[in-house]
PDB file of C-alpha atoms in Angstrom:
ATOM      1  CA  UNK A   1     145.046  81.275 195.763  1.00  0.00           C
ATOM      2  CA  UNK A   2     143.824  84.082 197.671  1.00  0.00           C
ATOM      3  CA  UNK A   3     146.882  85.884 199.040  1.00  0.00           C
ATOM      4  CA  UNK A   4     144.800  89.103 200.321  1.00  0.00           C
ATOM      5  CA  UNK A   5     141.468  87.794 202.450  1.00  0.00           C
ATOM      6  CA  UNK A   6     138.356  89.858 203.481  1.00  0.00           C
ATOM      7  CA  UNK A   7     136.277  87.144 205.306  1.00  0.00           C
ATOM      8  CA  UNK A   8     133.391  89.230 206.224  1.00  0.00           C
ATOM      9  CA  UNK A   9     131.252  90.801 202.914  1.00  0.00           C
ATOM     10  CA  UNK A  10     129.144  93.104 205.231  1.00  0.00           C
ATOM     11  CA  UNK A  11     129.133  95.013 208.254  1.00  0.00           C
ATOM     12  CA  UNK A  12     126.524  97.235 209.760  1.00  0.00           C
ATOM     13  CA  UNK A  13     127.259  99.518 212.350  1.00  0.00           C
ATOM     14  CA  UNK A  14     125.393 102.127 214.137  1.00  0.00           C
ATOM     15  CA  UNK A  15     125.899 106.058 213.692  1.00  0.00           C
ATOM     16  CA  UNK A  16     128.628 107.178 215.815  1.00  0.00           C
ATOM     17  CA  UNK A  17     130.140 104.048 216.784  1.00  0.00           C
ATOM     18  CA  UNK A  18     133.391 102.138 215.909  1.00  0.00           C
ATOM     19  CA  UNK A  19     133.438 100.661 212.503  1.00  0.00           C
ATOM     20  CA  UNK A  20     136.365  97.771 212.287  1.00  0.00           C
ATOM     21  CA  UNK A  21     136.893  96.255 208.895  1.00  0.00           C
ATOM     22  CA  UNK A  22     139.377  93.381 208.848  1.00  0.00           C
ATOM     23  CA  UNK A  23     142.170  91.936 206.582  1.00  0.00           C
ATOM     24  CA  UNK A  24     144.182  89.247 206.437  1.00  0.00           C
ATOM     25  CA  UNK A  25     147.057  88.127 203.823  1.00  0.00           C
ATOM     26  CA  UNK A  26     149.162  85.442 203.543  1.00  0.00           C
ATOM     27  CA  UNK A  27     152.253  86.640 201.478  1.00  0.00           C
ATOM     28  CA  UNK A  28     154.879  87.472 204.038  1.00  0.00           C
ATOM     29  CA  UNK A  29     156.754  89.469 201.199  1.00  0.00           C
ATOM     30  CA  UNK A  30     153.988  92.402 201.192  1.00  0.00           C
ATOM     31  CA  UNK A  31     155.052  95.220 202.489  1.00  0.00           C
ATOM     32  CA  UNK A  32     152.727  98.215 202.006  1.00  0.00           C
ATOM     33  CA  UNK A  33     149.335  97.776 202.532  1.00  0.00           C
ATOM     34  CA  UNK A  34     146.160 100.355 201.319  1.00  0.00           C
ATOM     35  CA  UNK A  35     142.359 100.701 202.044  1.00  0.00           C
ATOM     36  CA  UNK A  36     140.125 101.914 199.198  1.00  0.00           C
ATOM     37  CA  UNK A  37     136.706 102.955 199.399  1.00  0.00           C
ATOM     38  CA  UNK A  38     134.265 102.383 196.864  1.00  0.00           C
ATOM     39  CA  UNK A  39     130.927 103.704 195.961  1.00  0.00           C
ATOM     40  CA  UNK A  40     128.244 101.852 193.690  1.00  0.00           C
ATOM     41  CA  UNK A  41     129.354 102.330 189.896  1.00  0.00           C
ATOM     42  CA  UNK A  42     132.352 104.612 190.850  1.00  0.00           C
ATOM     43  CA  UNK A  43     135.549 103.680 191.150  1.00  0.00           C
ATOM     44  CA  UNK A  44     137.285 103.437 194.391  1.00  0.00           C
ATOM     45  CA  UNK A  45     139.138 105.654 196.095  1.00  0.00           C
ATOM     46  CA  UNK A  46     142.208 105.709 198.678  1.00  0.00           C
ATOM     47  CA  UNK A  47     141.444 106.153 201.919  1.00  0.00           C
ATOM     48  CA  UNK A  48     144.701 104.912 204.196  1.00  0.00           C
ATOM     49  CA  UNK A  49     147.877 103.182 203.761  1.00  0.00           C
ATOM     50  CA  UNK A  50     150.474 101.838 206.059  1.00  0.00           C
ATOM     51  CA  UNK A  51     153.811 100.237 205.472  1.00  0.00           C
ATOM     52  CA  UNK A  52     155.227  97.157 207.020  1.00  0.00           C
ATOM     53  CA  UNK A  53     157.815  98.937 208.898  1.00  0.00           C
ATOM     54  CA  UNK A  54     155.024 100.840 211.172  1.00  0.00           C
ATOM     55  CA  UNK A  55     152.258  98.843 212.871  1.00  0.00           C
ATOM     56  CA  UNK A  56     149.852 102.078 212.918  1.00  0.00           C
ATOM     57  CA  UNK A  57     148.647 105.007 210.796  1.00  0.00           C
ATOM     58  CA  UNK A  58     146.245 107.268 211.192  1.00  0.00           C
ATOM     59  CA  UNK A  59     144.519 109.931 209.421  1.00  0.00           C
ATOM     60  CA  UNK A  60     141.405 112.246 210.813  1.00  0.00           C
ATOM     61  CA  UNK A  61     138.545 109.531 211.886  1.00  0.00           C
ATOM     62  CA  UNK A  62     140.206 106.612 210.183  1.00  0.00           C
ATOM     63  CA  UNK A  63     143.077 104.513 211.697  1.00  0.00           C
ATOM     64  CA  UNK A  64     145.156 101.607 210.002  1.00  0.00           C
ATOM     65  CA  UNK A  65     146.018  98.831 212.588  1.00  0.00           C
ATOM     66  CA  UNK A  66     149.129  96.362 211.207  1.00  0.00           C
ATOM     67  CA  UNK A  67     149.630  92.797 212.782  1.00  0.00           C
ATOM     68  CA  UNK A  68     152.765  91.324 210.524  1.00  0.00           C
ATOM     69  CA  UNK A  69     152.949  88.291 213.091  1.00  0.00           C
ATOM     70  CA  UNK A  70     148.998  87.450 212.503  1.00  0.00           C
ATOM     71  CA  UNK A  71     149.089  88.879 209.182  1.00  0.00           C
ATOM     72  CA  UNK A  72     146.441  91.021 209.906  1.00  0.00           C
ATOM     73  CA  UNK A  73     145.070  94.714 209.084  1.00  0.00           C
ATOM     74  CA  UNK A  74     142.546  96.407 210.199  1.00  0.00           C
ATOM     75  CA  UNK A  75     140.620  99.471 209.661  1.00  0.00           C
ATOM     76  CA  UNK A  76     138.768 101.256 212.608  1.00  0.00           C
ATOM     77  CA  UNK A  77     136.474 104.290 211.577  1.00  0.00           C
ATOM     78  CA  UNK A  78     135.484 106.338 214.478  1.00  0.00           C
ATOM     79  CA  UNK A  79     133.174 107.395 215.114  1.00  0.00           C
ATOM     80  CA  UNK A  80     131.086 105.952 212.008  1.00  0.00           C
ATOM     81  CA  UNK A  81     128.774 108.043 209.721  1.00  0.00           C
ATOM     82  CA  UNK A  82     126.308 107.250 207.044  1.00  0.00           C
ATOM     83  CA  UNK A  83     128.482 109.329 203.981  1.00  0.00           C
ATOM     84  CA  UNK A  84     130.788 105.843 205.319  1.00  0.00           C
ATOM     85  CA  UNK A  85     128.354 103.520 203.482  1.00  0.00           C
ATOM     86  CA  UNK A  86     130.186 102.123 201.071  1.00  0.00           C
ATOM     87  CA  UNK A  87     132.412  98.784 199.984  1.00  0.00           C
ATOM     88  CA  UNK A  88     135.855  98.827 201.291  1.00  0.00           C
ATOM     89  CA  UNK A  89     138.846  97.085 200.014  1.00  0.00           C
ATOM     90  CA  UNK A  90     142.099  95.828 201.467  1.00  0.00           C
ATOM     91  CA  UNK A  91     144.798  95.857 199.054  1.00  0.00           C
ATOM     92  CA  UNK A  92     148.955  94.888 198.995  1.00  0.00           C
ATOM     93  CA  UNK A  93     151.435  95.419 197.299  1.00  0.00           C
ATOM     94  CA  UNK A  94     155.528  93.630 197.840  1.00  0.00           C
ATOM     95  CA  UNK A  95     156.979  96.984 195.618  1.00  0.00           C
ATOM     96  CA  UNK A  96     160.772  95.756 196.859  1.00  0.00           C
ATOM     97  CA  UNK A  97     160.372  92.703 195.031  1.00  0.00           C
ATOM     98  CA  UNK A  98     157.666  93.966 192.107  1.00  0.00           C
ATOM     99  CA  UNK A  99     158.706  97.146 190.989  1.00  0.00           C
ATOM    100  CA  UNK A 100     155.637  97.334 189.341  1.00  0.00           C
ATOM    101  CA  UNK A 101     153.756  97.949 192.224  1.00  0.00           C
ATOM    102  CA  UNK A 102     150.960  95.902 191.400  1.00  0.00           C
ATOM    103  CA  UNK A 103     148.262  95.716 194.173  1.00  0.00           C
ATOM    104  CA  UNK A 104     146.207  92.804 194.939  1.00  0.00           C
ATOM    105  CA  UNK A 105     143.030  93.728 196.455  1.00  0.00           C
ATOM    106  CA  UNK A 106     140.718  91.516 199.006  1.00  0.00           C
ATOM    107  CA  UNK A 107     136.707  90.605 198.000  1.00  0.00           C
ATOM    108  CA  UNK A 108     135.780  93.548 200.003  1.00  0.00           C
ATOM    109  CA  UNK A 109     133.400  94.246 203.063  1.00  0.00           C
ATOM    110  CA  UNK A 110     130.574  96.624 202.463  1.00  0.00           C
ATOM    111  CA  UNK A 111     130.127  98.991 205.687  1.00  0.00           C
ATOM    112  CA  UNK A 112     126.302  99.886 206.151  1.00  0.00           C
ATOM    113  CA  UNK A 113     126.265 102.712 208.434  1.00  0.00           C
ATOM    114  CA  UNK A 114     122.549 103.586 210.056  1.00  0.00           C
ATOM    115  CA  UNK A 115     121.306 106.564 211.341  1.00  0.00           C
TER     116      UNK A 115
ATOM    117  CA  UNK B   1     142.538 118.779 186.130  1.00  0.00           C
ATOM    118  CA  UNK B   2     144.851 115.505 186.022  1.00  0.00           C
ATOM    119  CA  UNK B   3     142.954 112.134 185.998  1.00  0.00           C
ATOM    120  CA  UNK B   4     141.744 108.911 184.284  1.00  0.00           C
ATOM    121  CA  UNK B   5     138.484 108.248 182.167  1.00  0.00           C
ATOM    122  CA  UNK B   6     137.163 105.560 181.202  1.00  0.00           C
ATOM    123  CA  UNK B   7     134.315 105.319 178.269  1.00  0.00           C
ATOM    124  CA  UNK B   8     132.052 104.086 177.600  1.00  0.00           C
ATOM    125  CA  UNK B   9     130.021 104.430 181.518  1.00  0.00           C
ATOM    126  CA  UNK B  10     127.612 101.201 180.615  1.00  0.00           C
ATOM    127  CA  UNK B  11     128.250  99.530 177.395  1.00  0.00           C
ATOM    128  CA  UNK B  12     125.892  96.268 175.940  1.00  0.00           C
ATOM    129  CA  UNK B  13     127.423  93.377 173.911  1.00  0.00           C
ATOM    130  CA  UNK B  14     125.953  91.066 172.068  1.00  0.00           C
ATOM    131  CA  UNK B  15     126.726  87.385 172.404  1.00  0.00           C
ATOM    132  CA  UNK B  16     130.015  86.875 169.995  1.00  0.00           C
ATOM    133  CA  UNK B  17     131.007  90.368 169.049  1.00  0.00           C
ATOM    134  CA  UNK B  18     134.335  91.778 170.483  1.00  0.00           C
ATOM    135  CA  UNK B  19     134.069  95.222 172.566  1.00  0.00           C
ATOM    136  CA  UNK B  20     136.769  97.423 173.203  1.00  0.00           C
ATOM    137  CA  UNK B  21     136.724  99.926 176.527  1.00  0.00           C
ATOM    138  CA  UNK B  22     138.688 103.061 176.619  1.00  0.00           C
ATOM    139  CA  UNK B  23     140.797 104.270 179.376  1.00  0.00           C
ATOM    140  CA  UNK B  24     142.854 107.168 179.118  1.00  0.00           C
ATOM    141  CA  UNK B  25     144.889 109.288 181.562  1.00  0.00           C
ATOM    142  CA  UNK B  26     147.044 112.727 182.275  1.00  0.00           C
ATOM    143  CA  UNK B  27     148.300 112.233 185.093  1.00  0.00           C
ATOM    144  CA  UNK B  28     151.988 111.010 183.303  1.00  0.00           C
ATOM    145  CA  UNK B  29     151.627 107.444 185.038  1.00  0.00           C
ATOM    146  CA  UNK B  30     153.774 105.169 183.762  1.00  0.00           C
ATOM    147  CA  UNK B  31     151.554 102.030 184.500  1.00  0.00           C
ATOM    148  CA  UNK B  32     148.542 101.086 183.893  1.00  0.00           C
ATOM    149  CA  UNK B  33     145.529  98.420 185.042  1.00  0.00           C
ATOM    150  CA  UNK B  34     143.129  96.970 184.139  1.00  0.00           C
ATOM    151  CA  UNK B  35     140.598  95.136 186.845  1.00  0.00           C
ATOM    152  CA  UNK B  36     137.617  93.261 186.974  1.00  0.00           C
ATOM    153  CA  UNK B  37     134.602  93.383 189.783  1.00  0.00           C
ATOM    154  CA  UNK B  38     132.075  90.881 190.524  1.00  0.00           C
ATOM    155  CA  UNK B  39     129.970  90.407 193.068  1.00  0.00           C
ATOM    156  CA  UNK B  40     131.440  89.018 196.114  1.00  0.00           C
ATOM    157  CA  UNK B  41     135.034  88.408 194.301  1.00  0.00           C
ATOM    158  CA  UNK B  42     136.723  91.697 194.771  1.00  0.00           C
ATOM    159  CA  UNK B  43     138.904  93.605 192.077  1.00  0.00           C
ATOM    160  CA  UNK B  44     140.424  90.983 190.256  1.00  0.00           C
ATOM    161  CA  UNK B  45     143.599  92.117 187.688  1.00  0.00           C
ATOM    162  CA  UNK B  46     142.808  91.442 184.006  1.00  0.00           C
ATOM    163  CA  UNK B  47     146.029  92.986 182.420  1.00  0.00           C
ATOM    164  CA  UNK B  48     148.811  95.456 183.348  1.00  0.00           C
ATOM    165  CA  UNK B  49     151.517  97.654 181.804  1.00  0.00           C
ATOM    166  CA  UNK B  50     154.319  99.029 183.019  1.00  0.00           C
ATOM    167  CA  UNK B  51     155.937 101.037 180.121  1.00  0.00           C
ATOM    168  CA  UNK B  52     154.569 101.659 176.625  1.00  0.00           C
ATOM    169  CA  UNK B  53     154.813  99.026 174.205  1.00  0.00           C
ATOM    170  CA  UNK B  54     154.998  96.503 177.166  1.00  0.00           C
ATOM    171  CA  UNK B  55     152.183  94.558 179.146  1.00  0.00           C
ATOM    172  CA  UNK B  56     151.720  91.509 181.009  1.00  0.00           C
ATOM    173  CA  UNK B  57     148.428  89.000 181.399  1.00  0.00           C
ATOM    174  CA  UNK B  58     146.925  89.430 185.110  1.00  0.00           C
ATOM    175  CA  UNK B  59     145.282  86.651 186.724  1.00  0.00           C
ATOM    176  CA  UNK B  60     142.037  86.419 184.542  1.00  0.00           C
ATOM    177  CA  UNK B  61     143.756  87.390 181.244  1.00  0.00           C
ATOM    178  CA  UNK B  62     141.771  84.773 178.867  1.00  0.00           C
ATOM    179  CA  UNK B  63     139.288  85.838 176.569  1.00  0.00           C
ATOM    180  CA  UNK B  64     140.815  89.559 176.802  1.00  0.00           C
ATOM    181  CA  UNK B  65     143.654  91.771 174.799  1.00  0.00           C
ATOM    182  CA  UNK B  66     145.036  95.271 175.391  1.00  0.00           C
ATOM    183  CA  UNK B  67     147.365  97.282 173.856  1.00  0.00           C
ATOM    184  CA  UNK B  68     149.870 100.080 175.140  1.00  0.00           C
ATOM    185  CA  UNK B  69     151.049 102.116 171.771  1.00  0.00           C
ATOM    186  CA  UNK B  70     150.782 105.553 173.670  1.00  0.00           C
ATOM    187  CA  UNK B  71     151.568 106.100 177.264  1.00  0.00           C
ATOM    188  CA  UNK B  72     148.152 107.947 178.305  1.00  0.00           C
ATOM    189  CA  UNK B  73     146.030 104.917 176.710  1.00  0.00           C
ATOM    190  CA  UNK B  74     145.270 101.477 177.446  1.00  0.00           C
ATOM    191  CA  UNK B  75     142.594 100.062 175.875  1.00  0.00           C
ATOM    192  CA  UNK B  76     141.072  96.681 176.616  1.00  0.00           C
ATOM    193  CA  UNK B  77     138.851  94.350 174.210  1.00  0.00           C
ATOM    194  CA  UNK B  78     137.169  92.082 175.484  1.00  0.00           C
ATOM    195  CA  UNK B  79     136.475  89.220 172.863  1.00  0.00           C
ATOM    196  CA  UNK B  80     133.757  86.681 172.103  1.00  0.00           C
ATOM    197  CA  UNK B  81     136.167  83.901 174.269  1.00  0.00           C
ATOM    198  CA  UNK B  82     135.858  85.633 177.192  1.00  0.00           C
ATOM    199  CA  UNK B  83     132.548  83.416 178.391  1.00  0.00           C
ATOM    200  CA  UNK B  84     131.508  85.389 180.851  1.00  0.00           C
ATOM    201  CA  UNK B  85     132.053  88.808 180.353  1.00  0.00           C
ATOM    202  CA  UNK B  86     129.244  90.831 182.079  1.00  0.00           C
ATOM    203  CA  UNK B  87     130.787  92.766 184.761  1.00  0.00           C
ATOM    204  CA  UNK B  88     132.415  95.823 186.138  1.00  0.00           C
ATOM    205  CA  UNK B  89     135.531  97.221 184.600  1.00  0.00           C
ATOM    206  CA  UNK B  90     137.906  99.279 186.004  1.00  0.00           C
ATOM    207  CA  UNK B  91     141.312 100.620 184.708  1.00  0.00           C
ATOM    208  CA  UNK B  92     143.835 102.539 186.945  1.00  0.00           C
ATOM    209  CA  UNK B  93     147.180 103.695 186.389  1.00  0.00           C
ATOM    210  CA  UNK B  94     150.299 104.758 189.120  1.00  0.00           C
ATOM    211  CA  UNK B  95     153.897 105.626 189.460  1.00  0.00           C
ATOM    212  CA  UNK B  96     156.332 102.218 190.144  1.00  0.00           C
ATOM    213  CA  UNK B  97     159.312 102.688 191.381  1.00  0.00           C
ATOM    214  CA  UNK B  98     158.909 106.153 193.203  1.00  0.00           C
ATOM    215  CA  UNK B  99     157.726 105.208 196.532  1.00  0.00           C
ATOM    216  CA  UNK B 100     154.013 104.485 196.885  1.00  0.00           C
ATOM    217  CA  UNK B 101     151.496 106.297 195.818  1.00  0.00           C
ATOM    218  CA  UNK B 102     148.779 103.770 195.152  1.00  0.00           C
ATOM    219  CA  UNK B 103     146.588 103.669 192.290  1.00  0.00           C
ATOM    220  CA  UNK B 104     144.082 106.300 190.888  1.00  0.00           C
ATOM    221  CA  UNK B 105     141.070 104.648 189.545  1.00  0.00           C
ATOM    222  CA  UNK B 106     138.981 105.579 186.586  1.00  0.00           C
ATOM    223  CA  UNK B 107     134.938 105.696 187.302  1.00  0.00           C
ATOM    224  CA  UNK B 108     134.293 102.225 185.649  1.00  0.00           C
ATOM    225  CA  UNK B 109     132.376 100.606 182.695  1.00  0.00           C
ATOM    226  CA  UNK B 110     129.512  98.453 183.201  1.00  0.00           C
ATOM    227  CA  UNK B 111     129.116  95.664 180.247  1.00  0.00           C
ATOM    228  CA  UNK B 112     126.251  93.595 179.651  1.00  0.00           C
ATOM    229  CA  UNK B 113     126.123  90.941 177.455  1.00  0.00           C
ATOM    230  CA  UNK B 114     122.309  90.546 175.394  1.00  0.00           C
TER     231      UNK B 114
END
């Protein structure tokens, strides 16, 4: 049972452009949500986060979009550059209900950014 | 600096033998994870801890053990019943219960199976 869903495993996207990754999830009890970016043989690395409460956070070129009615995320990178190469993964967490704060993460979507 | 390393960076198996990965971090995290990556199936959770002395299976916790005797280590062996154990292995640790600070991720450790 995948509860956190990346449906598309690549992306390419020209230099300078928009780059939208999407996300969808299907436990209504998440309610924090985090991108990670992750190089080849490196571990990944936060990028964004958002909590249910706000439907919008943003931070320099990158900008997480929250639909809790679609349970949908997105991710728009703007404008797109080729150090943005890399696999990106949705991930949520419910931390009211699991104090542990476990995250489950989505397949990922590897964004190929060309020049 | 604070952070979390894991060891060995690739490691090779042979069919049978059990394997154990380090990860270790001082950053004072109170939990700890440990994740699996193959292609096209995400980060999928192996085992997690939340306190020392205390851990609980993940969704792919066959075939695999860990142990949490010290807070800044949590070491996972991967035995001969895990069937297919060539993959990427990642351990992270973070702060429950304070907010949310996500996780911090070690660099990984590639095992191959010969």
């Amino acid at each position: 049972d995948q509860q956190v869903k990346q449906n598309s495993p690549s992306l390419s996207v020209q230099e300078g452009r928009i780059s939208i990754l999407n996300c969808d999830y299907t436990n209504s009890m998440f309610d924090y949500f985090l991108w990670y970016k992750k190089y080849p043989a490196e571990g990944p690395t936060f990028l964004i986060s958002i909590s249910s409460i706000k439907d919008k956070n943003e931070d320099g070129r990158f900008t997480v979009f929250l639909n809790k009615s679609a349970k949908h995320l997105s991710l728009h990178i703007v404008p797109s550059q080729p150090g943005d190469s890399a696999v990106y993964f949705c991930a949520a967490s419910d931390m009211i209900y699991n104090q542990g704060g476990k995250l489950i993460f989505g397949q990922g979507t590897e964004l190929s950014v060309k020049p | 600096d604070g952070g979390i390393t894991q060891s060995p960076k690739y490691l090779f198996r042979k069919e049978g033998q059990n394997v154990t990965l380090s990860c270790e971090q001082n950053l004072n995290h109170d939990a700890m994870y440990w994740y699996r990556q193959d292609p096209g199936q995400g980060l999928r959770l192996i085992y997690y801890s939340q306190i020392v002395n205390d851990f609980q299976k993940g969704d792919i916790a066959e075939g695999y053990s860990v142990s949490r005797e010290k807070k800044e280590s949590f070491p996972l062996t991967v035995t001969s019943a895990q069937k297919n154990p060539t993959a990427f292995y990642l351990c992270a640790s973070s702060i429950p219960r304070h907010g949310w600070y996500g996780y911090t991720f070690g660099s990984g450790t590639r095992l191959t199976v010969v």
